[in-house]
Amino acid sequence: MSRQVLILNMTRMGDLVQMGTLLARLQEEWPGVAIDLVVDRQFAAVASLLSGLREIIAYDFHALIDDSRAAVKNVAALYQDVASWARPLADRRYDRIINLTFNRPSAMLSSYIGAPDIRGARSAWDGQSVIDNHWMAYFTDMHHFRAMNRFNLVDVYALGGSGVGTFAPLAVTVTAAAQDWARRFLSTASGDTREWIAVQAGASDIMKSWRPEYFGRALAHVSAQWDGGIVLIGTPAEQNTIAQVVRAYREAGGQSPVLNAAGKTTLEQLVGLLAECRLLLTNDTGPMHLAVGVRIPVIDLSVGHVDFRETGPYGSGHWVIQPELDCAPCGFDQVCAHQTCKDRLPVRMVADVVLHVLGKHPAPQSAPGYRIFQSAIDEDQLGSFRLIGQADISDVEWYSRFWRRYWYESLTHTTSRIPLDSTGPSNLQSAIHHLSCMMPFVETLCRQADTIVRAAAQASQSPNSLQSLQREQTALRERVVQSGMSHLVSSPVTTAFVRSLHNDNVKGLERMARHHALAYRHWRRHLEEIHKLLTQRTSKSMQRSFPMFTGSLAAHSG
């Protein structure tokens, strides 16, 4: 009997398309594996475009949440409904569950269905959620050090749900019916337009949308040097945005034919339409990933709280334009009054990138105020981005490469094929000093943790005495964590420590104390490894090799 895997992915359209590499990697790991997908009903159409699935299992999870908030039924009745629906899934006895939805309801569902190997969120004994699998844990950590993350969500899904393997591009199915519809739709334009570009000027969040008038003016520049047509895509709610784009386009002298397909396509037809276009100019949106899936170039305008390294177009041949600001990208919960980042992307430069992809202009270069990146596949068969026109020699960039290698080797037990940096950060000596100052305090925390373990194991131990030990440890831990989070050389492993400390699924004081003690020891081990690596740089012993970190977070998956 072939292996069976269940994937839970119930949030956004883009997340579904981005798990395409995971589907391919599972087939590489277990040839012939049967993969089922649990998805919210509103995204079932997206799932139907993916290959490699045995069954798509849809449920109206949004209605469930609404009913819960409106108290249409009591909580027990609502969960009984879900349990009744999920019982046949539990009977299938899956070999692995991959939960790509990091919330409490999905954790409860993954635990209820059950499997010997659950990756992602599941329920702890007390009803809280815990994260299993070190790559899934990394996904929850990386938002705390976004500027240094160099793993695309596509690769995190694939590495966490399966493991290392050959590169597999995202892919969505283009049906013959959708292709025929798209060609007929484009033929309604006046004249004999043979080439088209697609434009998504709207987005689900205005924070991550370039200004409509800028889209219009950029497209007018394109039309002056290219005689193809422009097809605008989006939802019915984006008609006002599209009207602003068209108005600015006409006012700037745009002459090429424009078709408005927003709200006029099914998802299948949208995919067919994208497949007929030369490229997609877009904000960070779900259709961006659909365009990647039909193998057309994407030009991604990465503004607001969007971090293209996490969710940008995957694979080679795509372009990303990002404003160069200290605050970019901003936090997910941040509300920005000025949105200056949108004004840092010059209209003419965006047009020149479009024209370059169309073969009408040399490749633009990064300049003060904005940076241009081209997507690629790196030596480890993972998605990456290359800065065009200038070298980034900042310490943040150096540490980004350092952490990219560190986590890859630590969590996969595989030596990275990416060439080593021949230089160190400008703050190398201060980083070594910072670690040297941290480590004695972490060593003290480890000793305190061991003392608490012994105290918790003694039935005669006074509760007041145990609480006193814990208060002393907590006071020191808060100071050391604050220090660890303040430096590029220690913040990622400190983030992992804090998460692992609370990512528990144990009963009883003694077991809890042992769990905490293990988390402290792994934090210490990380810091020792990093200190050794940086110290070796100063003695020139890192010029040929970079050790693997078999004793790091991979041994403690969360």
Tab-separated table of N, CA and C in Angstrom, residues 23-99:
chain	number	residue	atom	x	y	z
A	23	LEU	N	4.389	19.460	-3.071
A	23	LEU	CA	3.742	18.308	-3.698
A	23	LEU	C	4.745	17.513	-4.527
A	24	ALA	N	5.585	18.219	-5.277
A	24	ALA	CA	6.602	17.526	-6.077
A	24	ALA	C	7.640	16.842	-5.189
A	25	ARG	N	8.029	17.502	-4.118
A	25	ARG	CA	9.049	16.942	-3.215
A	25	ARG	C	8.539	15.687	-2.517
A	26	LEU	N	7.250	15.653	-2.160
A	26	LEU	CA	6.689	14.447	-1.538
A	26	LEU	C	6.734	13.270	-2.507
A	27	GLN	N	6.467	13.522	-3.797
A	27	GLN	CA	6.554	12.447	-4.784
A	27	GLN	C	7.991	11.978	-4.959
A	28	GLU	N	8.932	12.892	-4.800
A	28	GLU	CA	10.341	12.507	-4.875
A	28	GLU	C	10.740	11.678	-3.659
A	29	GLU	N	10.201	12.054	-2.503
A	29	GLU	CA	10.516	11.321	-1.272
A	29	GLU	C	9.847	9.953	-1.268
A	30	TRP	N	8.565	9.906	-1.599
A	30	TRP	CA	7.775	8.675	-1.591
A	30	TRP	C	7.085	8.517	-2.952
A	31	PRO	N	7.734	7.936	-3.942
A	31	PRO	CA	7.088	7.781	-5.256
A	31	PRO	C	5.739	7.073	-5.129
A	32	GLY	N	4.727	7.668	-5.769
A	32	GLY	CA	3.395	7.088	-5.717
A	32	GLY	C	2.582	7.479	-4.499
A	33	VAL	N	3.090	8.397	-3.668
A	33	VAL	CA	2.371	8.802	-2.463
A	33	VAL	C	1.005	9.379	-2.830
A	34	ALA	N	0.018	9.074	-2.028
A	34	ALA	CA	-1.330	9.632	-2.203
A	34	ALA	C	-1.455	10.849	-1.294
A	35	ILE	N	-1.731	12.011	-1.884
A	35	ILE	CA	-1.772	13.266	-1.136
A	35	ILE	C	-3.181	13.833	-1.182
A	36	ASP	N	-3.767	14.034	-0.014
A	36	ASP	CA	-5.078	14.673	0.101
A	36	ASP	C	-4.890	16.070	0.689
A	37	LEU	N	-5.819	16.958	0.373
A	37	LEU	CA	-5.721	18.346	0.822
A	37	LEU	C	-7.024	18.783	1.449
A	38	VAL	N	-6.950	19.301	2.677
A	38	VAL	CA	-8.090	19.948	3.319
A	38	VAL	C	-7.966	21.444	3.076
A	39	VAL	N	-9.025	22.038	2.537
A	39	VAL	CA	-8.980	23.427	2.115
A	39	VAL	C	-10.309	24.091	2.456
A	40	ASP	N	-10.284	25.398	2.672
A	40	ASP	CA	-11.534	26.112	2.844
A	40	ASP	C	-12.311	26.078	1.530
A	41	ARG	N	-13.626	25.987	1.639
A	41	ARG	CA	-14.463	25.806	0.456
A	41	ARG	C	-14.256	26.898	-0.594
A	42	GLN	N	-13.998	28.125	-0.147
A	42	GLN	CA	-13.849	29.218	-1.113
A	42	GLN	C	-12.576	29.103	-1.946
A	43	PHE	N	-11.624	28.241	-1.525
A	43	PHE	CA	-10.383	28.072	-2.263
A	43	PHE	C	-10.293	26.724	-2.976
A	44	ALA	N	-11.382	25.977	-2.994
A	44	ALA	CA	-11.355	24.658	-3.636
A	44	ALA	C	-11.024	24.778	-5.123
A	45	ALA	N	-11.498	25.849	-5.760
A	45	ALA	CA	-11.221	26.025	-7.189
A	45	ALA	C	-9.726	26.203	-7.438
A	46	VAL	N	-9.039	26.896	-6.522
A	46	VAL	CA	-7.592	27.058	-6.656
A	46	VAL	C	-6.910	25.705	-6.552
A	47	ALA	N	-7.320	24.930	-5.559
A	47	ALA	CA	-6.708	23.620	-5.344
A	47	ALA	C	-6.881	22.713	-6.549
A	48	SER	N	-7.990	22.865	-7.261
A	48	SER	CA	-8.253	22.000	-8.413
A	48	SER	C	-7.262	22.230	-9.545
A	49	LEU	N	-6.549	23.350	-9.523
A	49	LEU	CA	-5.568	23.656	-10.558
A	49	LEU	C	-4.195	23.062	-10.269
A	50	LEU	N	-4.028	22.475	-9.084
A	50	LEU	CA	-2.746	21.891	-8.695
A	50	LEU	C	-2.694	20.430	-9.104
A	51	SER	N	-1.518	19.974	-9.488
A	51	SER	CA	-1.351	18.566	-9.838
A	51	SER	C	-0.741	17.818	-8.655
A	52	GLY	N	-0.970	16.522	-8.612
A	52	GLY	CA	-0.369	15.690	-7.572
A	52	GLY	C	-1.263	15.427	-6.391
A	53	LEU	N	-2.544	15.838	-6.448
A	53	LEU	CA	-3.464	15.607	-5.342
A	53	LEU	C	-4.413	14.458	-5.666
A	54	ARG	N	-4.624	13.584	-4.697
A	54	ARG	CA	-5.596	12.513	-4.869
A	54	ARG	C	-7.003	13.023	-4.651
A	55	GLU	N	-7.180	13.817	-3.592
A	55	GLU	CA	-8.520	14.296	-3.258
A	55	GLU	C	-8.432	15.671	-2.623
A	56	ILE	N	-9.366	16.535	-2.985
A	56	ILE	CA	-9.514	17.858	-2.362
A	56	ILE	C	-10.726	17.798	-1.451
A	57	ILE	N	-10.521	18.051	-0.176
A	57	ILE	CA	-11.568	17.916	0.833
A	57	ILE	C	-11.895	19.322	1.338
A	58	ALA	N	-13.052	19.833	0.974
A	58	ALA	CA	-13.417	21.221	1.288
A	58	ALA	C	-14.383	21.275	2.459
A	59	TYR	N	-14.221	22.333	3.256
A	59	TYR	CA	-15.123	22.586	4.384
A	59	TYR	C	-15.238	24.093	4.525
A	60	ASP	N	-16.389	24.567	4.950
A	60	ASP	CA	-16.603	26.006	5.084
A	60	ASP	C	-16.077	26.479	6.442
A	61	PHE	N	-14.761	26.611	6.527
A	61	PHE	CA	-14.148	27.017	7.798
A	61	PHE	C	-14.467	28.469	8.140
A	62	HIS	N	-14.636	29.320	7.135
A	62	HIS	CA	-14.988	30.711	7.416
A	62	HIS	C	-16.379	30.806	8.054
A	63	ALA	N	-17.305	29.995	7.583
A	63	ALA	CA	-18.637	29.972	8.196
A	63	ALA	C	-18.563	29.446	9.616
A	64	LEU	N	-17.681	28.477	9.830
A	64	LEU	CA	-17.499	27.943	11.178
A	64	LEU	C	-17.044	29.036	12.139
A	65	ILE	N	-16.092	29.826	11.684
A	65	ILE	CA	-15.600	30.924	12.524
A	65	ILE	C	-16.704	31.952	12.775
A	66	ASP	N	-17.451	32.284	11.710
A	66	ASP	CA	-18.545	33.257	11.859
A	66	ASP	C	-19.605	32.743	12.830
A	67	ASP	N	-19.954	31.455	12.713
A	67	ASP	CA	-20.947	30.871	13.616
A	67	ASP	C	-20.452	30.885	15.053
A	68	SER	N	-19.153	30.649	15.203
A	68	SER	CA	-18.585	30.662	16.550
A	68	SER	C	-18.669	32.057	17.153
A	69	ARG	N	-18.347	33.081	16.358
A	69	ARG	CA	-18.385	34.451	16.865
A	69	ARG	C	-19.809	34.914	17.146
A	70	ALA	N	-20.735	34.469	16.306
A	70	ALA	CA	-22.125	34.897	16.470
A	70	ALA	C	-22.892	34.024	17.454
A	71	ALA	N	-22.222	32.989	17.982
A	71	ALA	CA	-22.848	32.069	18.940
A	71	ALA	C	-24.118	31.432	18.372
A	72	VAL	N	-24.073	31.110	17.057
A	72	VAL	CA	-25.198	30.408	16.441
A	72	VAL	C	-25.387	29.052	17.111
A	73	LYS	N	-24.272	28.400	17.431
A	73	LYS	CA	-24.274	27.179	18.223
A	73	LYS	C	-23.241	27.338	19.329
A	74	ASN	N	-23.366	26.535	20.351
A	74	ASN	CA	-22.330	26.596	21.375
A	74	ASN	C	-21.061	25.927	20.832
A	75	VAL	N	-19.967	26.194	21.503
A	75	VAL	CA	-18.669	25.727	21.006
A	75	VAL	C	-18.639	24.211	20.888
A	76	ALA	N	-19.204	23.539	21.859
A	76	ALA	CA	-19.197	22.066	21.833
A	76	ALA	C	-19.919	21.540	20.600
A	77	ALA	N	-21.062	22.146	20.257
A	77	ALA	CA	-21.823	21.691	19.091
A	77	ALA	C	-21.057	21.958	17.803
A	78	LEU	N	-20.386	23.088	17.731
A	78	LEU	CA	-19.615	23.403	16.539
A	78	LEU	C	-18.485	22.399	16.331
A	79	TYR	N	-17.791	22.070	17.402
A	79	TYR	CA	-16.688	21.132	17.262
A	79	TYR	C	-17.185	19.708	17.032
A	80	GLN	N	-18.358	19.394	17.518
A	80	GLN	CA	-18.944	18.087	17.205
A	80	GLN	C	-19.240	17.978	15.716
A	81	ASP	N	-19.697	19.081	15.112
A	81	ASP	CA	-19.941	19.088	13.668
A	81	ASP	C	-18.643	18.830	12.899
A	82	VAL	N	-17.574	19.506	13.302
A	82	VAL	CA	-16.291	19.324	12.626
A	82	VAL	C	-15.771	17.906	12.833
A	83	ALA	N	-15.920	17.399	14.055
A	83	ALA	CA	-15.438	16.050	14.345
A	83	ALA	C	-16.175	15.011	13.509
A	84	SER	N	-17.472	15.206	13.347
A	84	SER	CA	-18.251	14.277	12.524
A	84	SER	C	-17.777	14.325	11.077
A	85	TRP	N	-17.495	15.512	10.585
A	85	TRP	CA	-17.001	15.659	9.216
A	85	TRP	C	-15.616	15.047	9.052
A	86	ALA	N	-14.757	15.183	10.070
A	86	ALA	CA	-13.364	14.745	9.972
A	86	ALA	C	-13.154	13.281	10.312
A	87	ARG	N	-14.173	12.610	10.885
A	87	ARG	CA	-13.979	11.226	11.323
A	87	ARG	C	-13.524	10.302	10.187
A	88	PRO	N	-14.078	10.408	8.977
A	88	PRO	CA	-13.585	9.544	7.892
A	88	PRO	C	-12.107	9.781	7.569
A	89	LEU	N	-11.629	11.005	7.792
A	89	LEU	CA	-10.217	11.273	7.557
A	89	LEU	C	-9.355	10.562	8.591
A	90	ALA	N	-9.815	10.551	9.821
A	90	ALA	CA	-9.077	9.827	10.859
A	90	ALA	C	-9.020	8.336	10.542
A	91	ASP	N	-10.083	7.807	9.944
A	91	ASP	CA	-10.129	6.380	9.610
A	91	ASP	C	-9.160	6.004	8.504
A	92	ARG	N	-8.683	6.974	7.749
A	92	ARG	CA	-7.754	6.666	6.655
A	92	ARG	C	-6.348	6.353	7.160
A	93	ARG	N	-6.042	6.737	8.360
A	93	ARG	CA	-4.743	6.443	8.984
A	93	ARG	C	-3.582	6.961	8.118
A	94	TYR	N	-3.516	8.263	8.012
A	94	TYR	CA	-2.456	8.890	7.235
A	94	TYR	C	-1.089	8.628	7.862
A	95	ASP	N	-0.075	8.538	7.002
A	95	ASP	CA	1.298	8.385	7.484
A	95	ASP	C	1.876	9.713	7.960
A	96	ARG	N	1.412	10.797	7.361
A	96	ARG	CA	1.937	12.117	7.737
A	96	ARG	C	0.843	13.154	7.546
A	97	ILE	N	0.764	14.082	8.475
A	97	ILE	CA	-0.078	15.260	8.330
A	97	ILE	C	0.835	16.479	8.286
A	98	ILE	N	0.634	17.322	7.278
A	98	ILE	CA	1.401	18.565	7.141
A	98	ILE	C	0.420	19.714	7.308
A	99	ASN	N	0.509	20.396	8.424
A	99	ASN	CA	-0.415	21.483	8.727
A	99	ASN	C	0.250	22.813	8.405
